PDB file of C-alpha atoms in Angstrom:
ATOM      1  CA  UNK A 775    -153.502 -39.106 141.622  1.00  0.00           C
ATOM      2  CA  UNK A 776    -152.115 -41.537 144.202  1.00  0.00           C
ATOM      3  CA  UNK A 777    -151.560 -44.175 141.527  1.00  0.00           C
ATOM      4  CA  UNK A 778    -149.709 -41.634 139.365  1.00  0.00           C
ATOM      5  CA  UNK A 779    -147.367 -40.707 142.221  1.00  0.00           C
ATOM      6  CA  UNK A 780    -146.687 -44.350 143.005  1.00  0.00           C
ATOM      7  CA  UNK A 781    -145.925 -45.059 139.348  1.00  0.00           C
ATOM      8  CA  UNK A 782    -143.500 -42.128 139.147  1.00  0.00           C
ATOM      9  CA  UNK A 783    -141.781 -43.233 142.367  1.00  0.00           C
ATOM     10  CA  UNK A 784    -141.474 -46.778 141.030  1.00  0.00           C
ATOM     11  CA  UNK A 785    -139.894 -45.557 137.804  1.00  0.00           C
ATOM     12  CA  UNK A 786    -137.373 -43.418 139.675  1.00  0.00           C
ATOM     13  CA  UNK A 787    -136.424 -46.296 141.950  1.00  0.00           C
ATOM     14  CA  UNK A 788    -136.111 -48.652 138.982  1.00  0.00           C
ATOM     15  CA  UNK A 789    -133.867 -46.209 137.138  1.00  0.00           C
ATOM     16  CA  UNK A 790    -131.626 -45.868 140.165  1.00  0.00           C
ATOM     17  CA  UNK A 791    -131.577 -49.641 140.676  1.00  0.00           C
ATOM     18  CA  UNK A 792    -130.588 -50.465 137.100  1.00  0.00           C
ATOM     19  CA  UNK A 793    -128.251 -47.513 136.588  1.00  0.00           C
ATOM     20  CA  UNK A 794    -124.776 -48.751 135.753  1.00  0.00           C
ATOM     21  CA  UNK A 795    -121.584 -47.512 137.333  1.00  0.00           C
ATOM     22  CA  UNK A 796    -119.218 -45.578 135.086  1.00  0.00           C
ATOM     23  CA  UNK A 797    -115.654 -46.675 134.461  1.00  0.00           C
ATOM     24  CA  UNK A 798    -112.976 -44.195 133.378  1.00  0.00           C
ATOM     25  CA  UNK A 799    -110.111 -45.511 131.255  1.00  0.00           C
ATOM     26  CA  UNK A 800    -107.222 -43.167 130.393  1.00  0.00           C
ATOM     27  CA  UNK A 801    -104.497 -43.898 127.831  1.00  0.00           C
ATOM     28  CA  UNK A 802    -101.819 -41.883 126.027  1.00  0.00           C
ATOM     29  CA  UNK A 803    -100.244 -42.418 122.619  1.00  0.00           C
ATOM     30  CA  UNK A 804     -97.364 -40.830 120.751  1.00  0.00           C
ATOM     31  CA  UNK A 805     -98.452 -38.150 118.264  1.00  0.00           C
ATOM     32  CA  UNK A 806     -95.259 -38.568 116.244  1.00  0.00           C
ATOM     33  CA  UNK A 807     -95.820 -39.946 112.768  1.00  0.00           C
ATOM     34  CA  UNK A 808     -99.632 -39.647 112.869  1.00  0.00           C
ATOM     35  CA  UNK A 809    -100.803 -38.548 109.421  1.00  0.00           C
ATOM     36  CA  UNK A 810    -104.516 -39.414 109.606  1.00  0.00           C
ATOM     37  CA  UNK A 811    -107.145 -39.357 112.359  1.00  0.00           C
ATOM     38  CA  UNK A 812    -110.296 -41.450 111.978  1.00  0.00           C
ATOM     39  CA  UNK A 813    -113.192 -42.487 114.186  1.00  0.00           C
ATOM     40  CA  UNK A 814    -116.015 -44.967 113.555  1.00  0.00           C
ATOM     41  CA  UNK A 815    -118.366 -44.834 116.514  1.00  0.00           C
ATOM     42  CA  UNK A 816    -121.946 -45.918 117.096  1.00  0.00           C
ATOM     43  CA  UNK A 817    -123.693 -44.546 120.204  1.00  0.00           C
ATOM     44  CA  UNK A 818    -120.534 -43.165 121.808  1.00  0.00           C
ATOM     45  CA  UNK A 819    -120.077 -39.387 122.142  1.00  0.00           C
ATOM     46  CA  UNK A 820    -116.800 -37.966 120.868  1.00  0.00           C
ATOM     47  CA  UNK A 821    -114.958 -34.784 121.784  1.00  0.00           C
ATOM     48  CA  UNK A 822    -111.640 -33.548 120.396  1.00  0.00           C
ATOM     49  CA  UNK A 823    -109.713 -30.689 121.998  1.00  0.00           C
ATOM     50  CA  UNK A 824    -106.182 -29.291 122.231  1.00  0.00           C
ATOM     51  CA  UNK A 825    -103.929 -29.224 125.285  1.00  0.00           C
ATOM     52  CA  UNK A 826    -100.361 -28.268 126.137  1.00  0.00           C
ATOM     53  CA  UNK A 827     -99.066 -31.847 126.151  1.00  0.00           C
ATOM     54  CA  UNK A 828     -97.077 -33.616 123.441  1.00  0.00           C
ATOM     55  CA  UNK A 829     -99.018 -36.905 123.261  1.00  0.00           C
ATOM     56  CA  UNK A 830    -102.514 -37.904 122.212  1.00  0.00           C
ATOM     57  CA  UNK A 831    -104.557 -38.468 125.336  1.00  0.00           C
ATOM     58  CA  UNK A 832    -107.706 -40.619 125.220  1.00  0.00           C
ATOM     59  CA  UNK A 833    -110.149 -40.806 128.127  1.00  0.00           C
ATOM     60  CA  UNK A 834    -113.068 -43.213 127.821  1.00  0.00           C
ATOM     61  CA  UNK A 835    -115.936 -43.002 130.291  1.00  0.00           C
ATOM     62  CA  UNK A 836    -118.267 -45.953 129.893  1.00  0.00           C
ATOM     63  CA  UNK A 837    -120.875 -48.041 131.693  1.00  0.00           C
ATOM     64  CA  UNK A 838    -119.890 -51.112 129.670  1.00  0.00           C
ATOM     65  CA  UNK A 839    -116.055 -51.323 129.834  1.00  0.00           C
ATOM     66  CA  UNK A 840    -115.909 -54.687 128.044  1.00  0.00           C
ATOM     67  CA  UNK A 841    -117.394 -52.970 124.978  1.00  0.00           C
ATOM     68  CA  UNK A 842    -115.255 -49.825 125.119  1.00  0.00           C
ATOM     69  CA  UNK A 843    -114.049 -48.454 121.772  1.00  0.00           C
ATOM     70  CA  UNK A 844    -110.656 -49.600 120.558  1.00  0.00           C
ATOM     71  CA  UNK A 845    -107.713 -47.364 119.665  1.00  0.00           C
ATOM     72  CA  UNK A 846    -105.750 -48.706 116.705  1.00  0.00           C
ATOM     73  CA  UNK A 847    -102.598 -47.157 115.248  1.00  0.00           C
ATOM     74  CA  UNK A 848    -101.524 -48.566 111.906  1.00  0.00           C
ATOM     75  CA  UNK A 849     -99.123 -47.024 109.385  1.00  0.00           C
ATOM     76  CA  UNK A 850     -99.634 -43.498 110.692  1.00  0.00           C
ATOM     77  CA  UNK A 851    -103.425 -43.796 110.956  1.00  0.00           C
ATOM     78  CA  UNK A 852    -104.868 -43.150 114.428  1.00  0.00           C
ATOM     79  CA  UNK A 853    -108.301 -44.808 114.673  1.00  0.00           C
ATOM     80  CA  UNK A 854    -110.982 -45.007 117.353  1.00  0.00           C
ATOM     81  CA  UNK A 855    -113.466 -47.754 116.520  1.00  0.00           C
ATOM     82  CA  UNK A 856    -116.542 -49.116 118.282  1.00  0.00           C
ATOM     83  CA  UNK A 857    -115.850 -52.634 119.447  1.00  0.00           C
ATOM     84  CA  UNK A 858    -119.542 -53.322 119.878  1.00  0.00           C
ATOM     85  CA  UNK A 859    -121.519 -53.752 116.649  1.00  0.00           C
ATOM     86  CA  UNK A 860    -124.889 -53.059 118.260  1.00  0.00           C
ATOM     87  CA  UNK A 861    -126.407 -49.764 119.312  1.00  0.00           C
ATOM     88  CA  UNK A 862    -126.604 -48.986 123.008  1.00  0.00           C
ATOM     89  CA  UNK A 863    -129.388 -50.321 125.147  1.00  0.00           C
ATOM     90  CA  UNK A 864    -131.040 -48.556 128.092  1.00  0.00           C
ATOM     91  CA  UNK A 865    -128.667 -47.053 130.660  1.00  0.00           C
ATOM     92  CA  UNK A 866    -125.577 -47.645 128.507  1.00  0.00           C
ATOM     93  CA  UNK A 867    -123.405 -44.579 127.965  1.00  0.00           C
ATOM     94  CA  UNK A 868    -119.933 -43.960 126.617  1.00  0.00           C
ATOM     95  CA  UNK A 869    -117.955 -40.758 126.056  1.00  0.00           C
ATOM     96  CA  UNK A 870    -114.601 -40.604 124.294  1.00  0.00           C
ATOM     97  CA  UNK A 871    -112.515 -37.517 125.055  1.00  0.00           C
ATOM     98  CA  UNK A 872    -109.447 -37.009 122.882  1.00  0.00           C
ATOM     99  CA  UNK A 873    -106.831 -34.363 123.613  1.00  0.00           C
ATOM    100  CA  UNK A 874    -104.251 -33.597 120.949  1.00  0.00           C
ATOM    101  CA  UNK A 875    -101.153 -31.345 121.130  1.00  0.00           C
ATOM    102  CA  UNK A 876    -101.646 -27.680 120.290  1.00  0.00           C
ATOM    103  CA  UNK A 877    -101.472 -27.100 116.552  1.00  0.00           C
ATOM    104  CA  UNK A 878    -101.974 -30.817 115.856  1.00  0.00           C
ATOM    105  CA  UNK A 879    -102.568 -31.290 112.133  1.00  0.00           C
ATOM    106  CA  UNK A 880    -102.966 -34.373 109.955  1.00  0.00           C
ATOM    107  CA  UNK A 881    -103.487 -35.036 106.279  1.00  0.00           C
ATOM    108  CA  UNK A 882    -107.101 -36.141 106.774  1.00  0.00           C
ATOM    109  CA  UNK A 883    -109.619 -35.953 109.611  1.00  0.00           C
ATOM    110  CA  UNK A 884    -112.448 -38.471 109.109  1.00  0.00           C
ATOM    111  CA  UNK A 885    -115.052 -38.703 111.864  1.00  0.00           C
ATOM    112  CA  UNK A 886    -118.020 -41.053 111.636  1.00  0.00           C
ATOM    113  CA  UNK A 887    -120.735 -41.596 114.235  1.00  0.00           C
ATOM    114  CA  UNK A 888    -124.272 -42.946 114.404  1.00  0.00           C
ATOM    115  CA  UNK A 889    -126.340 -41.695 117.342  1.00  0.00           C
ATOM    116  CA  UNK A 890    -123.494 -40.147 119.303  1.00  0.00           C
ATOM    117  CA  UNK A 891    -122.697 -36.435 119.496  1.00  0.00           C
ATOM    118  CA  UNK A 892    -119.459 -34.899 118.216  1.00  0.00           C
ATOM    119  CA  UNK A 893    -117.833 -31.857 119.820  1.00  0.00           C
ATOM    120  CA  UNK A 894    -114.521 -30.456 118.548  1.00  0.00           C
ATOM    121  CA  UNK A 895    -112.537 -27.348 119.434  1.00  0.00           C
ATOM    122  CA  UNK A 896    -110.207 -27.367 116.416  1.00  0.00           C
ATOM    123  CA  UNK A 897    -109.665 -29.633 113.416  1.00  0.00           C
ATOM    124  CA  UNK A 898    -106.689 -28.953 111.126  1.00  0.00           C
ATOM    125  CA  UNK A 899    -106.070 -31.050 108.019  1.00  0.00           C
ATOM    126  CA  UNK A 900    -103.763 -30.611 105.065  1.00  0.00           C
ATOM    127  CA  UNK A 901    -106.219 -32.264 102.686  1.00  0.00           C
ATOM    128  CA  UNK A 902    -109.729 -33.189 103.844  1.00  0.00           C
ATOM    129  CA  UNK A 903    -112.066 -33.045 106.806  1.00  0.00           C
ATOM    130  CA  UNK A 904    -114.920 -35.529 106.458  1.00  0.00           C
ATOM    131  CA  UNK A 905    -117.663 -35.850 109.041  1.00  0.00           C
ATOM    132  CA  UNK A 906    -120.577 -38.266 108.785  1.00  0.00           C
ATOM    133  CA  UNK A 907    -123.294 -38.413 111.437  1.00  0.00           C
ATOM    134  CA  UNK A 908    -126.768 -39.867 111.715  1.00  0.00           C
ATOM    135  CA  UNK A 909    -128.942 -38.692 114.591  1.00  0.00           C
ATOM    136  CA  UNK A 910    -126.129 -37.216 116.657  1.00  0.00           C
ATOM    137  CA  UNK A 911    -125.472 -33.478 116.887  1.00  0.00           C
ATOM    138  CA  UNK A 912    -122.185 -31.938 115.818  1.00  0.00           C
ATOM    139  CA  UNK A 913    -120.488 -28.854 117.245  1.00  0.00           C
ATOM    140  CA  UNK A 914    -117.142 -27.632 115.865  1.00  0.00           C
ATOM    141  CA  UNK A 915    -115.542 -24.343 116.915  1.00  0.00           C
ATOM    142  CA  UNK A 916    -112.817 -24.191 114.256  1.00  0.00           C
ATOM    143  CA  UNK A 917    -111.842 -26.204 111.184  1.00  0.00           C
ATOM    144  CA  UNK A 918    -109.451 -25.679 108.279  1.00  0.00           C
ATOM    145  CA  UNK A 919    -108.534 -27.903 105.316  1.00  0.00           C
ATOM    146  CA  UNK A 920    -108.387 -27.919 101.523  1.00  0.00           C
ATOM    147  CA  UNK A 921    -111.910 -29.349 101.490  1.00  0.00           C
ATOM    148  CA  UNK A 922    -114.563 -29.983 104.150  1.00  0.00           C
ATOM    149  CA  UNK A 923    -117.499 -32.348 103.742  1.00  0.00           C
ATOM    150  CA  UNK A 924    -120.216 -32.912 106.341  1.00  0.00           C
ATOM    151  CA  UNK A 925    -123.247 -35.206 106.206  1.00  0.00           C
ATOM    152  CA  UNK A 926    -126.007 -35.947 108.712  1.00  0.00           C
ATOM    153  CA  UNK A 927    -129.553 -37.284 108.852  1.00  0.00           C
ATOM    154  CA  UNK A 928    -131.570 -35.875 111.753  1.00  0.00           C
ATOM    155  CA  UNK A 929    -128.560 -34.455 113.554  1.00  0.00           C
ATOM    156  CA  UNK A 930    -127.827 -30.725 113.738  1.00  0.00           C
ATOM    157  CA  UNK A 931    -124.611 -28.937 112.761  1.00  0.00           C
ATOM    158  CA  UNK A 932    -123.568 -25.968 114.879  1.00  0.00           C
ATOM    159  CA  UNK A 933    -120.175 -24.747 113.668  1.00  0.00           C
ATOM    160  CA  UNK A 934    -117.989 -21.665 113.453  1.00  0.00           C
ATOM    161  CA  UNK A 935    -114.709 -20.441 111.960  1.00  0.00           C
ATOM    162  CA  UNK A 936    -114.562 -22.769 108.964  1.00  0.00           C
ATOM    163  CA  UNK A 937    -112.126 -22.208 106.102  1.00  0.00           C
ATOM    164  CA  UNK A 938    -111.273 -24.257 103.015  1.00  0.00           C
ATOM    165  CA  UNK A 939    -109.123 -23.579  99.982  1.00  0.00           C
ATOM    166  CA  UNK A 940    -111.611 -25.431  97.790  1.00  0.00           C
ATOM    167  CA  UNK A 941    -115.136 -26.546  98.679  1.00  0.00           C
ATOM    168  CA  UNK A 942    -117.187 -26.795 101.848  1.00  0.00           C
ATOM    169  CA  UNK A 943    -120.155 -29.136 101.439  1.00  0.00           C
ATOM    170  CA  UNK A 944    -122.826 -29.635 104.132  1.00  0.00           C
ATOM    171  CA  UNK A 945    -125.822 -31.927 103.697  1.00  0.00           C
ATOM    172  CA  UNK A 946    -128.555 -32.830 106.191  1.00  0.00           C
ATOM    173  CA  UNK A 947    -132.033 -34.300 106.081  1.00  0.00           C
ATOM    174  CA  UNK A 948    -134.190 -33.017 108.942  1.00  0.00           C
ATOM    175  CA  UNK A 949    -131.243 -31.549 110.802  1.00  0.00           C
ATOM    176  CA  UNK A 950    -130.510 -27.832 111.010  1.00  0.00           C
ATOM    177  CA  UNK A 951    -127.311 -26.164 109.840  1.00  0.00           C
ATOM    178  CA  UNK A 952    -126.023 -23.158 111.778  1.00  0.00           C
ATOM    179  CA  UNK A 953    -122.679 -21.605 110.839  1.00  0.00           C
ATOM    180  CA  UNK A 954    -120.727 -18.535 111.910  1.00  0.00           C
ATOM    181  CA  UNK A 955    -117.769 -17.173 109.928  1.00  0.00           C
ATOM    182  CA  UNK A 956    -117.272 -19.592 107.028  1.00  0.00           C
ATOM    183  CA  UNK A 957    -114.950 -19.037 104.053  1.00  0.00           C
ATOM    184  CA  UNK A 958    -114.271 -21.142 100.953  1.00  0.00           C
ATOM    185  CA  UNK A 959    -114.022 -20.963  97.181  1.00  0.00           C
ATOM    186  CA  UNK A 960    -117.351 -22.791  96.921  1.00  0.00           C
ATOM    187  CA  UNK A 961    -119.917 -23.462  99.651  1.00  0.00           C
ATOM    188  CA  UNK A 962    -122.784 -25.912  99.192  1.00  0.00           C
ATOM    189  CA  UNK A 963    -125.486 -26.299 101.854  1.00  0.00           C
ATOM    190  CA  UNK A 964    -128.385 -28.713 101.332  1.00  0.00           C
ATOM    191  CA  UNK A 965    -131.195 -29.790 103.658  1.00  0.00           C
ATOM    192  CA  UNK A 966    -134.626 -31.349 103.436  1.00  0.00           C
ATOM    193  CA  UNK A 967    -136.829 -30.035 106.241  1.00  0.00           C
ATOM    194  CA  UNK A 968    -133.931 -28.494 108.145  1.00  0.00           C
ATOM    195  CA  UNK A 969    -133.009 -24.807 108.314  1.00  0.00           C
ATOM    196  CA  UNK A 970    -129.902 -23.180 106.826  1.00  0.00           C
ATOM    197  CA  UNK A 971    -128.538 -20.291 108.872  1.00  0.00           C
ATOM    198  CA  UNK A 972    -125.232 -18.509 108.437  1.00  0.00           C
ATOM    199  CA  UNK A 973    -123.684 -15.331 109.816  1.00  0.00           C
ATOM    200  CA  UNK A 974    -120.620 -13.937 107.996  1.00  0.00           C
ATOM    201  CA  UNK A 975    -119.924 -15.983 104.890  1.00  0.00           C
ATOM    202  CA  UNK A 976    -117.443 -15.429 102.068  1.00  0.00           C
ATOM    203  CA  UNK A 977    -117.274 -17.455  98.844  1.00  0.00           C
ATOM    204  CA  UNK A 978    -117.044 -17.200  95.088  1.00  0.00           C
ATOM    205  CA  UNK A 979    -120.080 -19.453  94.731  1.00  0.00           C
ATOM    206  CA  UNK A 980    -122.830 -20.278  97.226  1.00  0.00           C
ATOM    207  CA  UNK A 981    -125.264 -23.090  96.454  1.00  0.00           C
ATOM    208  CA  UNK A 982    -128.099 -23.747  98.886  1.00  0.00           C
ATOM    209  CA  UNK A 983    -131.174 -25.905  98.631  1.00  0.00           C
ATOM    210  CA  UNK A 984    -133.891 -26.854 101.098  1.00  0.00           C
ATOM    211  CA  UNK A 985    -137.470 -28.061 101.052  1.00  0.00           C
ATOM    212  CA  UNK A 986    -139.578 -26.737 103.933  1.00  0.00           C
ATOM    213  CA  UNK A 987    -136.664 -25.256 105.855  1.00  0.00           C
ATOM    214  CA  UNK A 988    -135.780 -21.575 105.942  1.00  0.00           C
ATOM    215  CA  UNK A 989    -132.596 -19.900 104.687  1.00  0.00           C
ATOM    216  CA  UNK A 990    -131.035 -17.013 106.592  1.00  0.00           C
ATOM    217  CA  UNK A 991    -127.688 -15.648 105.380  1.00  0.00           C
ATOM    218  CA  UNK A 992    -126.399 -12.388 106.874  1.00  0.00           C
ATOM    219  CA  UNK A 993    -123.221 -10.342 106.373  1.00  0.00           C
ATOM    220  CA  UNK A 994    -122.319 -12.348 103.281  1.00  0.00           C
ATOM    221  CA  UNK A 995    -119.728 -11.603 100.610  1.00  0.00           C
ATOM    222  CA  UNK A 996    -120.502 -13.835  97.632  1.00  0.00           C
ATOM    223  CA  UNK A 997    -119.787 -13.461  93.915  1.00  0.00           C
ATOM    224  CA  UNK A 998    -122.639 -15.732  92.818  1.00  0.00           C
ATOM    225  CA  UNK A 999    -125.611 -17.412  94.549  1.00  0.00           C
ATOM    226  CA  UNK A1000    -127.822 -20.270  93.413  1.00  0.00           C
ATOM    227  CA  UNK A1001    -130.651 -20.971  95.863  1.00  0.00           C
ATOM    228  CA  UNK A1002    -133.734 -23.143  95.676  1.00  0.00           C
ATOM    229  CA  UNK A1003    -136.471 -23.939  98.188  1.00  0.00           C
ATOM    230  CA  UNK A1004    -140.048 -25.167  98.357  1.00  0.00           C
ATOM    231  CA  UNK A1005    -142.162 -23.673 101.147  1.00  0.00           C
ATOM    232  CA  UNK A1006    -139.283 -22.147 103.084  1.00  0.00           C
ATOM    233  CA  UNK A1007    -138.374 -18.463 103.085  1.00  0.00           C
ATOM    234  CA  UNK A1008    -135.052 -17.171 101.772  1.00  0.00           C
ATOM    235  CA  UNK A1009    -133.165 -14.188 103.196  1.00  0.00           C
ATOM    236  CA  UNK A1010    -129.775 -13.069 101.863  1.00  0.00           C
ATOM    237  CA  UNK A1011    -128.200  -9.880 103.220  1.00  0.00           C
ATOM    238  CA  UNK A1012    -125.077  -9.104 101.169  1.00  0.00           C
ATOM    239  CA  UNK A1013    -122.219  -6.792 102.065  1.00  0.00           C
ATOM    240  CA  UNK A1014    -120.975  -6.443  98.472  1.00  0.00           C
ATOM    241  CA  UNK A1015    -122.579  -6.533  95.044  1.00  0.00           C
ATOM    242  CA  UNK A1016    -122.901  -9.860  93.271  1.00  0.00           C
ATOM    243  CA  UNK A1017    -120.241 -10.342  90.593  1.00  0.00           C
ATOM    244  CA  UNK A1018    -121.727 -13.190  88.517  1.00  0.00           C
ATOM    245  CA  UNK A1019    -125.143 -14.424  87.382  1.00  0.00           C
ATOM    246  CA  UNK A1020    -127.316 -15.548  90.296  1.00  0.00           C
ATOM    247  CA  UNK A1021    -130.718 -17.152  90.775  1.00  0.00           C
ATOM    248  CA  UNK A1022    -133.202 -17.406  93.643  1.00  0.00           C
ATOM    249  CA  UNK A1023    -136.220 -19.685  93.302  1.00  0.00           C
ATOM    250  CA  UNK A1024    -138.995 -20.743  95.713  1.00  0.00           C
ATOM    251  CA  UNK A1025    -142.516 -22.134  95.597  1.00  0.00           C
ATOM    252  CA  UNK A1026    -144.635 -20.595  98.341  1.00  0.00           C
ATOM    253  CA  UNK A1027    -141.812 -18.985 100.295  1.00  0.00           C
ATOM    254  CA  UNK A1028    -140.792 -15.335 100.498  1.00  0.00           C
ATOM    255  CA  UNK A1029    -137.459 -14.230  99.013  1.00  0.00           C
ATOM    256  CA  UNK A1030    -135.342 -11.298 100.196  1.00  0.00           C
ATOM    257  CA  UNK A1031    -132.178 -10.410  98.284  1.00  0.00           C
ATOM    258  CA  UNK A1032    -130.493  -7.619 100.235  1.00  0.00           C
ATOM    259  CA  UNK A1033    -127.974  -6.294  97.706  1.00  0.00           C
ATOM    260  CA  UNK A1034    -126.346  -2.839  97.985  1.00  0.00           C
ATOM    261  CA  UNK A1035    -128.059   0.023  96.118  1.00  0.00           C
ATOM    262  CA  UNK A1036    -124.963   0.644  93.960  1.00  0.00           C
ATOM    263  CA  UNK A1037    -125.161  -2.836  92.404  1.00  0.00           C
ATOM    264  CA  UNK A1038    -125.259  -3.048  88.608  1.00  0.00           C
ATOM    265  CA  UNK A1039    -127.357  -5.887  87.202  1.00  0.00           C
ATOM    266  CA  UNK A1040    -130.231  -6.993  85.022  1.00  0.00           C
ATOM    267  CA  UNK A1041    -133.229  -8.187  87.022  1.00  0.00           C
ATOM    268  CA  UNK A1042    -135.679 -10.860  85.980  1.00  0.00           C
ATOM    269  CA  UNK A1043    -138.376 -11.101  88.636  1.00  0.00           C
ATOM    270  CA  UNK A1044    -141.556 -13.159  88.695  1.00  0.00           C
ATOM    271  CA  UNK A1045    -144.161 -13.834  91.403  1.00  0.00           C
ATOM    272  CA  UNK A1046    -147.730 -15.106  91.126  1.00  0.00           C
ATOM    273  CA  UNK A1047    -149.770 -14.221  94.205  1.00  0.00           C
ATOM    274  CA  UNK A1048    -147.005 -12.371  96.026  1.00  0.00           C
ATOM    275  CA  UNK A1049    -145.917  -8.724  96.049  1.00  0.00           C
ATOM    276  CA  UNK A1050    -142.654  -7.128  94.857  1.00  0.00           C
ATOM    277  CA  UNK A1051    -140.887  -4.517  96.996  1.00  0.00           C
ATOM    278  CA  UNK A1052    -138.025  -2.648  95.319  1.00  0.00           C
ATOM    279  CA  UNK A1053    -135.652  -0.959  97.795  1.00  0.00           C
ATOM    280  CA  UNK A1054    -132.807  -0.512  95.302  1.00  0.00           C
ATOM    281  CA  UNK A1055    -134.536   2.040  93.082  1.00  0.00           C
ATOM    282  CA  UNK A1056    -136.889   3.180  95.820  1.00  0.00           C
ATOM    283  CA  UNK A1057    -139.837   3.028  93.446  1.00  0.00           C
ATOM    284  CA  UNK A1058    -143.167   1.276  93.848  1.00  0.00           C
ATOM    285  CA  UNK A1059    -143.618  -1.510  91.300  1.00  0.00           C
ATOM    286  CA  UNK A1060    -146.875  -3.411  91.303  1.00  0.00           C
ATOM    287  CA  UNK A1061    -146.058  -5.713  88.394  1.00  0.00           C
ATOM    288  CA  UNK A1062    -145.883  -9.485  88.933  1.00  0.00           C
ATOM    289  CA  UNK A1063    -143.237  -9.948  86.259  1.00  0.00           C
ATOM    290  CA  UNK A1064    -140.303  -7.646  85.536  1.00  0.00           C
ATOM    291  CA  UNK A1065    -137.276  -7.687  83.284  1.00  0.00           C
ATOM    292  CA  UNK A1066    -135.183  -4.524  83.501  1.00  0.00           C
ATOM    293  CA  UNK A1067    -131.630  -3.181  84.072  1.00  0.00           C
ATOM    294  CA  UNK A1068    -130.486  -1.485  87.292  1.00  0.00           C
ATOM    295  CA  UNK A1069    -127.757   1.171  87.351  1.00  0.00           C
ATOM    296  CA  UNK A1070    -126.946   0.570  83.703  1.00  0.00           C
ATOM    297  CA  UNK A1071    -127.239  -3.225  83.800  1.00  0.00           C
ATOM    298  CA  UNK A1072    -124.635  -5.950  84.202  1.00  0.00           C
ATOM    299  CA  UNK A1073    -124.882  -9.471  85.561  1.00  0.00           C
ATOM    300  CA  UNK A1074    -128.204 -11.324  85.499  1.00  0.00           C
ATOM    301  CA  UNK A1075    -130.187 -11.804  88.713  1.00  0.00           C
ATOM    302  CA  UNK A1076    -133.248 -14.028  88.494  1.00  0.00           C
ATOM    303  CA  UNK A1077    -135.782 -14.135  91.356  1.00  0.00           C
ATOM    304  CA  UNK A1078    -138.874 -16.297  91.066  1.00  0.00           C
ATOM    305  CA  UNK A1079    -141.499 -17.467  93.560  1.00  0.00           C
ATOM    306  CA  UNK A1080    -145.115 -18.566  93.405  1.00  0.00           C
ATOM    307  CA  UNK A1081    -147.257 -17.274  96.275  1.00  0.00           C
ATOM    308  CA  UNK A1082    -144.402 -15.662  98.185  1.00  0.00           C
ATOM    309  CA  UNK A1083    -143.324 -12.020  98.327  1.00  0.00           C
ATOM    310  CA  UNK A1084    -140.093 -10.689  96.832  1.00  0.00           C
ATOM    311  CA  UNK A1085    -137.961  -7.940  98.379  1.00  0.00           C
ATOM    312  CA  UNK A1086    -134.966  -6.498  96.537  1.00  0.00           C
ATOM    313  CA  UNK A1087    -132.406  -4.407  98.412  1.00  0.00           C
ATOM    314  CA  UNK A1088    -131.719  -3.704 102.065  1.00  0.00           C
TER     315      UNK A1088
END
């Protein structure tokens, strides 16, 4: 016990001894003529927010000032780039805080980071928002563009108030995707072992695919859905009836398709070891395979799982 306490005390003292002092560097740049905003960072954390000023303000807090990221402005492109080509070592930290004028909008927002976190209040782009992250987490409160594309490895996405005229595409490996209030013509969400969760979604087409992660979509208004998973469960609670052919497929996971009772469609349902619960017609159906019309028939809805249960209706 005594040795453990001495070891802990030694580690605390060592951490304090080798802790590096932080240097704060503040700079301002003209926002006039800026048409693109890009960042290519490694371990540095990045935050972007609005303020009442007229210039772009950059505040860099770092323990290694000689390796601080560089700000480069070239032909209307505002770039923040890591000067150091290596990842951080122990006790090295750097945070880049960018403040832009209220309503600041560019043609393209392209943010790239490795292990650093990204936090943004609002991103407005006339064309594209592109975000690429590795192990860092990303939090965005509002984003709007013609198209939005987000990629990450083990990092999580936690975002809200997204809108795109065209497509919103989100892809992660082991990271989770959590969205609130997202609207686009087409929305594609793909993950490996990560979860897909969304509250309030509107789209003509929703495509979602995951392996062992779960899918939870609530308060959704979607014309067509194409979902696929392995061992993860799928839950879709829809505010309106589906308007085009849709399919839901899983291996051992449960599937719930919460469509309104007034929906008109043709159902093709199949499950092996699981059970089927029909809340639309209110009847008890013990069959493992069904092909039948509801409310006179209409679009085709296909639901298939192996050992999982299937629930139709709210």
